[in-house]
PDB file of C-alpha atoms in Angstrom:
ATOM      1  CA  UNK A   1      45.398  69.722  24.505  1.00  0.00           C
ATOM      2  CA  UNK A   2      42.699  71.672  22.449  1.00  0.00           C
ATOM      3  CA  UNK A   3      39.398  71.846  23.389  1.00  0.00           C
ATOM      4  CA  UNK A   4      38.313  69.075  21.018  1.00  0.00           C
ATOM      5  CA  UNK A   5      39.677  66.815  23.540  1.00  0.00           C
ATOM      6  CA  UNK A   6      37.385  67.404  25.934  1.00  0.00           C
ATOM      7  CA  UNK A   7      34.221  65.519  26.999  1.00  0.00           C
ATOM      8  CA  UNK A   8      31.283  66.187  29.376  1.00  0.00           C
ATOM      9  CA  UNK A   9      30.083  63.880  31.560  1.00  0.00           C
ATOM     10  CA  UNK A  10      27.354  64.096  34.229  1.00  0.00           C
ATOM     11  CA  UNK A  11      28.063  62.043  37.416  1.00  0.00           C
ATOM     12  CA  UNK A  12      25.395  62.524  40.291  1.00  0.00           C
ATOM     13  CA  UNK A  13      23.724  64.905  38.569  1.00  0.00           C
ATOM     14  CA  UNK A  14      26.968  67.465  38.107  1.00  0.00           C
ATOM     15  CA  UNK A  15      28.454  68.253  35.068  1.00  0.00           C
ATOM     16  CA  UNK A  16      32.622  67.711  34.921  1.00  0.00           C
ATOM     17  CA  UNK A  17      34.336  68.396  31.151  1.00  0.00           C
ATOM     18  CA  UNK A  18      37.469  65.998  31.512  1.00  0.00           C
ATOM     19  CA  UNK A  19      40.520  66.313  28.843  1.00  0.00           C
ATOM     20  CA  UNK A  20      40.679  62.871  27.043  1.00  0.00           C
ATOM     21  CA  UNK A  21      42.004  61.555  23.669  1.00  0.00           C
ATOM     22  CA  UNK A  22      40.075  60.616  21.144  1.00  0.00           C
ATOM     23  CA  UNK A  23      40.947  56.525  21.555  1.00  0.00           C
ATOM     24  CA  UNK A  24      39.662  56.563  25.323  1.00  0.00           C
ATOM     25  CA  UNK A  25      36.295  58.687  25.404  1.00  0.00           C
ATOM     26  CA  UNK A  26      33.851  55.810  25.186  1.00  0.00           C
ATOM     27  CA  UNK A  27      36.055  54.062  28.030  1.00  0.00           C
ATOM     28  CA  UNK A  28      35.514  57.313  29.709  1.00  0.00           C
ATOM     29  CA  UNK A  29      32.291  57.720  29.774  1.00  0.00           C
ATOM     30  CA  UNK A  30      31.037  54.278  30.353  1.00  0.00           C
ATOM     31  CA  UNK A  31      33.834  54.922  33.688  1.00  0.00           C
ATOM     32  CA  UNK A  32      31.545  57.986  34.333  1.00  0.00           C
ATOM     33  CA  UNK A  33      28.393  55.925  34.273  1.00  0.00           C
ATOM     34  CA  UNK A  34      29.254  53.526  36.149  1.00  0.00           C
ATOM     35  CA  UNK A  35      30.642  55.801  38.834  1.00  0.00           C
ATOM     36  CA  UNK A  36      27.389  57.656  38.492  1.00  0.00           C
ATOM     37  CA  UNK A  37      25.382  54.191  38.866  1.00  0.00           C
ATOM     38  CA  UNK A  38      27.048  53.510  42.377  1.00  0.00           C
ATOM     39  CA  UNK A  39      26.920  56.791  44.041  1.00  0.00           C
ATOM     40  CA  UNK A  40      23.601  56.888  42.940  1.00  0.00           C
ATOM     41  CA  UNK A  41      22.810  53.722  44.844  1.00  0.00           C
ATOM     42  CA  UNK A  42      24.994  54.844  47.966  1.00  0.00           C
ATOM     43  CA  UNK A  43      22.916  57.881  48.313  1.00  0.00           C
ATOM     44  CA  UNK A  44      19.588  56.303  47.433  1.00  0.00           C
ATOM     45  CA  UNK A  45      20.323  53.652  50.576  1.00  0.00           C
ATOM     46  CA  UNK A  46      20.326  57.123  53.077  1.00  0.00           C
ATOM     47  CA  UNK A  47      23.270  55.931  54.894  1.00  0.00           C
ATOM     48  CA  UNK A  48      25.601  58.606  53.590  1.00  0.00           C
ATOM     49  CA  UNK A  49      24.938  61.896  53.022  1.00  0.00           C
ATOM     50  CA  UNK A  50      26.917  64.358  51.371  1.00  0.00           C
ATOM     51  CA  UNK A  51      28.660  64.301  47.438  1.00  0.00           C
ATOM     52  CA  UNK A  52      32.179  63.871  49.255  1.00  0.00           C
ATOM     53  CA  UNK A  53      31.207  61.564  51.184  1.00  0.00           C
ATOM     54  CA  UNK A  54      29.342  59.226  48.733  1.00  0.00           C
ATOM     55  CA  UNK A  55      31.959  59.859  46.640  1.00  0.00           C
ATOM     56  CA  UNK A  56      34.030  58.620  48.628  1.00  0.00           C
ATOM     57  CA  UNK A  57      32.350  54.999  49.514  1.00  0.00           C
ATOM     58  CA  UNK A  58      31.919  54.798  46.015  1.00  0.00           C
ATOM     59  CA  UNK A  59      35.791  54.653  45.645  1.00  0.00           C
ATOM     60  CA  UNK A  60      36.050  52.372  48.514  1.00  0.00           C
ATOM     61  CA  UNK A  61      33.511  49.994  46.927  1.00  0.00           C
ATOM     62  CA  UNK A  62      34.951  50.292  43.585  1.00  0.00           C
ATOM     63  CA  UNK A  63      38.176  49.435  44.533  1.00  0.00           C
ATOM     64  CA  UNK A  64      37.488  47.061  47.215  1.00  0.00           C
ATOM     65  CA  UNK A  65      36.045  45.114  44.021  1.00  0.00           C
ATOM     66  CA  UNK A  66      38.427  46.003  41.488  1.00  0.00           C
ATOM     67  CA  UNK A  67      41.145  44.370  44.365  1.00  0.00           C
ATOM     68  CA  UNK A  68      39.030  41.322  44.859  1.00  0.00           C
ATOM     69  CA  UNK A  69      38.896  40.544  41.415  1.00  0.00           C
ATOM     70  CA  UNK A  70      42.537  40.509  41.154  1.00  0.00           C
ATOM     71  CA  UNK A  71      42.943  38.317  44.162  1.00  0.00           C
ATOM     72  CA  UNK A  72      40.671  35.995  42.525  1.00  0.00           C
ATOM     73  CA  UNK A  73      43.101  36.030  39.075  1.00  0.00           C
ATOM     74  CA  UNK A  74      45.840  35.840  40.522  1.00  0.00           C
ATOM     75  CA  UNK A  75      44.490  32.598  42.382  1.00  0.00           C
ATOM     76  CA  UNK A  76      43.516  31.012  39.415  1.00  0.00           C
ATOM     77  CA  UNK A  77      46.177  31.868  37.341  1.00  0.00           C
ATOM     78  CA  UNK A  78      48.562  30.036  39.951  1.00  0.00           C
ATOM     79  CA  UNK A  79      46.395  27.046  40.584  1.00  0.00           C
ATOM     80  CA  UNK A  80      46.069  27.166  36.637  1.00  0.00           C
ATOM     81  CA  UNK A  81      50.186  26.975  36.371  1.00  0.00           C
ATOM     82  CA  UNK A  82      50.964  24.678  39.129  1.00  0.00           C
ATOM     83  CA  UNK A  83      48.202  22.504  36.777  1.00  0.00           C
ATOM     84  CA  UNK A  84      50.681  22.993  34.059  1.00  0.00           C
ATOM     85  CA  UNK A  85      54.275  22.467  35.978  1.00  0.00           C
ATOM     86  CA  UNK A  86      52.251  18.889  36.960  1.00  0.00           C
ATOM     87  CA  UNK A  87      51.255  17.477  33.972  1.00  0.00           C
ATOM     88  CA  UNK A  88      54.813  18.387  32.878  1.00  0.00           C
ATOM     89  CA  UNK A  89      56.553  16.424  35.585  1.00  0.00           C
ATOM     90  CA  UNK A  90      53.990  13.782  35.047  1.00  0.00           C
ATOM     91  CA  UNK A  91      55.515  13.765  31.001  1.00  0.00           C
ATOM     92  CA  UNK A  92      59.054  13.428  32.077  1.00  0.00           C
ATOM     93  CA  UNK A  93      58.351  11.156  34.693  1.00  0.00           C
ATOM     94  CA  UNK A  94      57.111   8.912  31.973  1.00  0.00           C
ATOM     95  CA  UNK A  95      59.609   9.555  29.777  1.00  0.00           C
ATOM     96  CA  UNK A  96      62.056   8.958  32.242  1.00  0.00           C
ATOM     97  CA  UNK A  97      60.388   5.554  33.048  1.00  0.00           C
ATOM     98  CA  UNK A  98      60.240   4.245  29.635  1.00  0.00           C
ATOM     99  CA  UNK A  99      62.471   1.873  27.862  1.00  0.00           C
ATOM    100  CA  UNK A 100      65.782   3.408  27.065  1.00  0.00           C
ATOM    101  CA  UNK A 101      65.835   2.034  23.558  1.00  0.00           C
ATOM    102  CA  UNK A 102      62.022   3.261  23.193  1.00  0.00           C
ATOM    103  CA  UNK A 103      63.788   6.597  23.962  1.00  0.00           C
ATOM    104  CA  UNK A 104      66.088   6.590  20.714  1.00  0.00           C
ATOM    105  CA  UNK A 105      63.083   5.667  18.505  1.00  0.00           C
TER     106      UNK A 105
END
């Protein structure tokens, strides 16, 4: 990669110059920010002390959400297709009740 695919971003107030195409630096740096936005509230809470180590929470926290949102789709994607395998049986069942000669119409 040339050097025109790399960006700068700042993330706790340290610089890091990432390689990155074109296509993906704005989803890069609003990754950065965001990163930069939660270890900046880990270390402004004084529990954790230490880049690596708020670094590190940050991960945990940012996955530990990034995880629970899945859960959650995955929930309501399932409760969203049982929905659908219902109404279907609740078709056929009524086409199955029907009138066979309504059936040929």
């Amino acid at each position: 990669m040339s050097s025109s695919n790399s960006i700068t971003v700042q993330i706790l107030d340290k610089d890091y110059s990432i390689m990155c195409p074109q296509e993906e630096r704005s989803n890069l740096v609003s990754a950065a920010r965001y990163l930069d936005g939660k270890m900046r509230e880990i270390r402004s809470s004084g529990k954790v002390i230490g880049a690596d180590r708020i670094a590190v929470m940050a991960a945990l926290n940012i996955t530990h959400d990034l995880l629970h949102k899945q859960e959650v789709a995955e929930v309501q994607t399932s409760g969203s297709t049982r929905e659908q395998v219902r109404d279907l049986l609740e078709r056929v069942d009524v086409v199955l009740a029907a009138d066979p000669n309504e059936r040929q119409s």
